[in-house]
Amino acid sequence: MLVNTQRRRCAALAAVLVLSLLMALSLRVVAAPEASVAEVESNIVAHTNAFRRGQNLAPLTVDPHLKRAAADFAAFMARTGEYGHGAGGTTPAQRAERAGYAYCVIAENIGFQYSSAGFTTDALTAGFMQGWRESPGHRRNMLKAGLTEIGVGVAQSAASGRWYAVQLFGRPESRRESFSIRNATERPVTYRLGDAQYELAPRTIRTHSTCTPATLRLRSPQGLRGTSLEPEDGAALRIEAGDDGRLRLRGR
């Protein structure tokens, strides 16, 4: 009787061991997805340009100086946990300059994401792009007229697992534009260039230097007469008075 009992116990134990082995073999270890930094950076550039093209804006080219500045700042935030455009006590313009970028215009978008389950490359890209598109300030930066170049940096914090991304936009100083406007009338003339208003004395010329396109609107004593244009680089504009007393812009 004792022998039979021991045999039954051994058989039961063997069955448990076999069942455990079968269960272990049937389990599959699913690793958390791991996004590729280089691919996310490249995808963000591509998605940003697609977004701009959808708004009839020219695509941006990758500048190595802006890319270096963006990558360094993303790595800094990932390493320190500091977050913000002023993290580390520097500004986007200062970071661009330190990377060797002589700028006319600088704009910056930043963001971070975290998931305990990890991210695929596409999911991480989509998360950053969605956040920026839905934020008025970030959206405005991506669609800013006059920008010509971009640099993107992405880094993950080893301590927190957070992913940080930086978009650094620019227009180099070498692309600064200028035009002149001459008041050929005998009275002062008021006009607006973008959001700023100017008064130009009779028979005088003023030269404007700009980094971003702006519409020039001429205002006559009778009010706005629809005389407006976007000056081209190197244009020589002339304000004249017609026989009806209305002011007109000549030239491009």
Tab-separated table of C-alpha atoms in Angstrom:
chain	number	residue	atom	x	y	z
A	1	MET	CA	0.000	0.000	0.000
A	2	LEU	CA	2.845	2.395	0.849
A	3	VAL	CA	4.575	1.624	-2.428
A	4	ASN	CA	1.432	2.354	-4.420
A	5	THR	CA	0.924	5.642	-2.607
A	6	GLN	CA	4.473	6.741	-3.359
A	7	ARG	CA	4.025	5.725	-6.965
A	8	ARG	CA	0.849	7.807	-7.231
A	9	ARG	CA	2.611	10.787	-5.666
A	10	CYS	CA	5.539	10.481	-8.071
A	11	ALA	CA	3.166	10.205	-11.008
A	12	ALA	CA	1.252	13.286	-9.868
A	13	LEU	CA	4.480	15.238	-9.418
A	14	ALA	CA	5.678	14.183	-12.853
A	15	ALA	CA	2.389	15.317	-14.364
A	16	VAL	CA	2.720	18.705	-12.693
A	17	LEU	CA	6.266	19.070	-13.977
A	18	VAL	CA	5.240	18.142	-17.514
A	19	LEU	CA	2.316	20.582	-17.405
A	20	SER	CA	4.573	23.364	-16.132
A	21	LEU	CA	7.074	22.643	-18.883
A	22	LEU	CA	4.385	22.722	-21.541
A	23	MET	CA	3.036	26.032	-20.217
A	24	ALA	CA	6.505	27.540	-20.172
A	25	LEU	CA	7.115	26.440	-23.747
A	26	SER	CA	3.781	27.914	-24.860
A	27	LEU	CA	4.523	31.340	-23.367
A	28	ARG	CA	6.042	33.895	-25.702
A	29	VAL	CA	8.105	36.746	-24.357
A	30	VAL	CA	6.893	39.984	-26.002
A	31	ALA	CA	9.549	42.689	-25.838
A	32	ALA	CA	8.473	46.302	-25.511
A	33	PRO	CA	8.688	48.142	-28.857
A	34	GLU	CA	11.802	50.236	-29.254
A	35	ALA	CA	11.640	53.347	-31.420
A	36	SER	CA	14.571	54.296	-33.636
A	37	VAL	CA	15.868	57.782	-32.810
A	38	ALA	CA	17.213	58.407	-36.320
A	39	GLU	CA	13.971	57.287	-37.950
A	40	VAL	CA	11.789	59.355	-35.614
A	41	GLU	CA	13.881	62.442	-36.370
A	42	SER	CA	13.640	61.823	-40.111
A	43	ASN	CA	9.907	61.125	-39.900
A	44	ILE	CA	9.232	64.331	-37.980
A	45	VAL	CA	10.926	66.329	-40.754
A	46	ALA	CA	8.902	64.502	-43.413
A	47	HIS	CA	5.594	64.947	-41.550
A	48	THR	CA	6.323	68.625	-40.909
A	49	ASN	CA	6.987	69.248	-44.594
A	50	ALA	CA	3.842	67.366	-45.569
A	51	PHE	CA	1.913	69.569	-43.127
A	52	ARG	CA	3.425	72.705	-44.696
A	53	ARG	CA	2.710	71.557	-48.239
A	54	GLY	CA	-0.910	71.015	-47.235
A	55	GLN	CA	-1.020	74.713	-46.330
A	56	ASN	CA	0.679	75.777	-49.604
A	57	LEU	CA	3.979	76.514	-47.868
A	58	ALA	CA	7.427	75.573	-49.112
A	59	PRO	CA	9.096	72.549	-47.456
A	60	LEU	CA	12.063	73.015	-45.146
A	61	THR	CA	15.553	71.633	-45.697
A	62	VAL	CA	17.581	70.042	-42.902
A	63	ASP	CA	20.450	72.237	-41.722
A	64	PRO	CA	23.277	70.418	-39.897
A	65	HIS	CA	23.795	73.280	-37.408
A	66	LEU	CA	20.122	73.368	-36.450
A	67	LYS	CA	20.087	69.575	-36.221
A	68	ARG	CA	23.068	69.627	-33.863
A	69	ALA	CA	21.484	72.294	-31.672
A	70	ALA	CA	18.168	70.398	-31.541
A	71	ALA	CA	19.857	67.072	-30.754
A	72	ASP	CA	22.013	68.609	-28.025
A	73	PHE	CA	19.000	70.236	-26.369
A	74	ALA	CA	16.900	67.056	-26.530
A	75	ALA	CA	19.791	65.140	-24.956
A	76	PHE	CA	20.166	67.800	-22.254
A	77	MET	CA	16.490	67.596	-21.280
A	78	ALA	CA	16.622	63.792	-21.287
A	79	ARG	CA	19.744	63.783	-19.127
A	80	THR	CA	18.652	66.408	-16.585
A	81	GLY	CA	14.867	66.180	-16.592
A	82	GLU	CA	14.668	69.958	-17.092
A	83	TYR	CA	11.970	70.901	-19.575
A	84	GLY	CA	11.160	74.194	-21.275
A	85	HIS	CA	12.455	76.560	-23.931
A	86	GLY	CA	14.684	78.146	-21.299
A	87	ALA	CA	15.979	74.907	-19.776
A	88	GLY	CA	19.645	75.134	-18.920
A	89	GLY	CA	19.502	78.924	-18.909
A	90	THR	CA	19.702	79.308	-22.698
A	91	THR	CA	17.317	80.457	-25.409
A	92	PRO	CA	16.614	78.787	-28.778
A	93	ALA	CA	18.543	81.594	-30.516
A	94	GLN	CA	21.554	81.125	-28.241
A	95	ARG	CA	21.559	77.384	-28.813
A	96	ALA	CA	21.420	77.902	-32.580
A	97	GLU	CA	24.284	80.408	-32.434
A	98	ARG	CA	26.411	78.064	-30.319
A	99	ALA	CA	25.931	75.386	-32.965
A	100	GLY	CA	27.239	77.799	-35.599
A	101	TYR	CA	23.936	78.946	-37.123
A	102	ALA	CA	23.818	82.641	-38.114
A	103	TYR	CA	20.095	83.259	-37.975
A	104	CYS	CA	17.639	85.789	-39.255
A	105	VAL	CA	14.663	84.002	-37.669
A	106	ILE	CA	14.577	81.196	-35.070
A	107	ALA	CA	11.557	79.286	-33.751
A	108	GLU	CA	11.404	76.178	-31.576
A	109	ASN	CA	8.956	73.406	-30.707
A	110	ILE	CA	9.577	70.935	-27.886
A	111	GLY	CA	7.620	68.025	-26.465
A	112	PHE	CA	7.892	64.874	-24.387
A	113	GLN	CA	6.080	61.537	-24.206
A	114	TYR	CA	6.078	58.543	-21.899
A	115	SER	CA	4.527	55.084	-22.042
A	116	SER	CA	5.411	52.151	-19.804
A	117	ALA	CA	4.620	49.897	-22.779
A	118	GLY	CA	7.150	51.664	-24.983
A	119	PHE	CA	6.715	53.171	-28.453
A	120	THR	CA	7.151	52.036	-31.996
A	121	THR	CA	8.876	54.495	-34.316
A	122	ASP	CA	5.600	55.410	-36.012
A	123	ALA	CA	3.689	55.792	-32.742
A	124	LEU	CA	6.333	58.063	-31.225
A	125	THR	CA	6.427	60.212	-34.366
A	126	ALA	CA	2.634	60.453	-34.493
A	127	GLY	CA	2.402	61.431	-30.842
A	128	PHE	CA	4.807	64.342	-31.187
A	129	MET	CA	3.227	65.570	-34.434
A	130	GLN	CA	-0.314	65.390	-33.058
A	131	GLY	CA	0.654	67.377	-29.980
A	132	TRP	CA	2.305	70.102	-32.024
A	133	ARG	CA	-0.490	70.328	-34.603
A	134	GLU	CA	-3.135	70.678	-31.886
A	135	SER	CA	-1.241	73.383	-29.982
A	136	PRO	CA	-1.792	76.860	-31.506
A	137	GLY	CA	1.718	78.095	-30.738
A	138	HIS	CA	3.483	74.974	-31.999
A	139	ARG	CA	1.240	74.829	-35.063
A	140	ARG	CA	2.065	78.466	-35.821
A	141	ASN	CA	5.781	77.707	-35.702
A	142	MET	CA	5.463	74.791	-38.128
A	143	LEU	CA	3.492	76.987	-40.541
A	144	LYS	CA	5.487	80.196	-40.149
A	145	ALA	CA	6.066	81.859	-43.521
A	146	GLY	CA	9.635	82.721	-44.373
A	147	LEU	CA	11.223	79.753	-42.606
A	148	THR	CA	13.577	77.789	-44.837
A	149	GLU	CA	15.421	75.268	-42.639
A	150	ILE	CA	14.850	72.791	-39.838
A	151	GLY	CA	16.751	70.600	-37.398
A	152	VAL	CA	15.183	67.844	-35.270
A	153	GLY	CA	16.575	66.078	-32.210
A	154	VAL	CA	15.099	63.168	-30.222
A	155	ALA	CA	16.428	61.564	-27.025
A	156	GLN	CA	15.185	59.222	-24.294
A	157	SER	CA	15.877	59.622	-20.588
A	158	ALA	CA	17.621	56.602	-19.102
A	159	ALA	CA	16.256	57.545	-15.685
A	160	SER	CA	12.581	58.218	-16.410
A	161	GLY	CA	12.019	56.581	-19.790
A	162	ARG	CA	10.599	59.847	-21.151
A	163	TRP	CA	11.154	60.682	-24.792
A	164	TYR	CA	12.024	64.302	-25.643
A	165	ALA	CA	11.849	65.918	-29.078
A	166	VAL	CA	12.989	69.308	-30.379
A	167	GLN	CA	12.105	71.016	-33.649
A	168	LEU	CA	14.347	74.000	-34.368
A	169	PHE	CA	13.282	76.166	-37.296
A	170	GLY	CA	15.331	78.883	-38.938
A	171	ARG	CA	15.946	81.297	-41.736
A	172	PRO	CA	19.653	82.160	-42.082
A	173	GLU	CA	20.986	85.707	-42.007
A	174	SER	CA	22.131	85.195	-45.584
A	175	ARG	CA	18.447	85.061	-46.606
A	176	ARG	CA	17.556	88.455	-45.121
A	177	GLU	CA	15.592	90.556	-47.617
A	178	SER	CA	15.354	94.297	-48.142
A	179	PHE	CA	13.351	96.772	-50.201
A	180	SER	CA	12.962	100.540	-50.414
A	181	ILE	CA	9.875	102.715	-50.474
A	182	ARG	CA	9.844	106.330	-51.712
A	183	ASN	CA	7.186	108.923	-50.986
A	184	ALA	CA	6.974	110.869	-54.255
A	185	THR	CA	4.085	113.041	-53.032
A	186	GLU	CA	4.033	116.412	-51.299
A	187	ARG	CA	2.461	115.172	-48.077
A	188	PRO	CA	3.287	112.632	-45.348
A	189	VAL	CA	2.096	109.099	-46.017
A	190	THR	CA	1.128	106.427	-43.515
A	191	TYR	CA	1.508	102.725	-44.272
A	192	ARG	CA	1.608	99.424	-42.454
A	193	LEU	CA	4.157	96.672	-42.907
A	194	GLY	CA	2.920	93.559	-41.174
A	195	ASP	CA	1.828	94.640	-37.695
A	196	ALA	CA	3.918	97.833	-37.581
A	197	GLN	CA	2.822	101.277	-38.754
A	198	TYR	CA	5.128	103.886	-40.301
A	199	GLU	CA	4.927	107.472	-41.500
A	200	LEU	CA	7.026	108.566	-44.449
A	201	ALA	CA	7.758	112.262	-44.991
A	202	PRO	CA	7.330	113.833	-48.453
A	203	ARG	CA	10.122	113.201	-50.971
A	204	THR	CA	11.947	110.761	-48.728
A	205	ILE	CA	13.024	107.144	-49.047
A	206	ARG	CA	13.081	104.449	-46.377
A	207	THR	CA	14.723	101.020	-46.670
A	208	HIS	CA	13.244	98.061	-44.818
A	209	SER	CA	15.173	94.911	-43.950
A	210	THR	CA	13.006	91.886	-43.193
A	211	CYS	CA	13.427	88.249	-42.222
A	212	THR	CA	9.876	87.114	-42.896
A	213	PRO	CA	7.414	88.070	-45.650
A	214	ALA	CA	5.014	90.855	-44.719
A	215	THR	CA	2.252	92.674	-46.554
A	216	LEU	CA	2.627	96.426	-47.074
A	217	ARG	CA	-0.675	98.305	-46.924
A	218	LEU	CA	-0.941	101.909	-48.010
A	219	ARG	CA	-3.336	104.231	-46.216
A	220	SER	CA	-4.557	107.400	-47.850
A	221	PRO	CA	-6.340	110.330	-46.150
A	222	GLN	CA	-9.612	108.800	-47.270
A	223	GLY	CA	-8.780	105.502	-45.618
A	224	LEU	CA	-7.565	102.142	-46.812
A	225	ARG	CA	-7.946	101.929	-50.564
A	226	GLY	CA	-6.947	98.343	-51.084
A	227	THR	CA	-3.427	99.277	-52.210
A	228	SER	CA	-1.336	96.497	-50.778
A	229	LEU	CA	1.350	94.076	-51.845
A	230	GLU	CA	4.062	91.790	-50.504
A	231	PRO	CA	7.370	93.447	-51.457
A	232	GLU	CA	9.926	91.301	-53.231
A	233	ASP	CA	13.565	91.261	-52.250
A	234	GLY	CA	15.347	94.232	-53.807
A	235	ALA	CA	12.124	95.995	-54.803
A	236	ALA	CA	12.077	99.789	-55.204
A	237	LEU	CA	8.551	100.939	-54.394
A	238	ARG	CA	7.174	104.404	-55.153
A	239	ILE	CA	4.140	106.098	-53.631
A	240	GLU	CA	2.368	108.402	-56.070
A	241	ALA	CA	-0.773	110.533	-55.941
A	242	GLY	CA	-3.268	110.076	-58.749
A	243	ASP	CA	-5.419	112.787	-60.347
A	244	ASP	CA	-8.241	111.724	-58.037
A	245	GLY	CA	-6.052	112.336	-54.992
A	246	ARG	CA	-5.756	108.676	-54.131
A	247	LEU	CA	-2.371	107.220	-53.295
A	248	ARG	CA	-0.950	104.377	-55.340
A	249	LEU	CA	2.024	102.023	-55.016
A	250	ARG	CA	4.229	101.469	-58.029
A	251	GLY	CA	6.813	98.778	-58.484
A	252	ARG	CA	7.327	95.414	-56.843
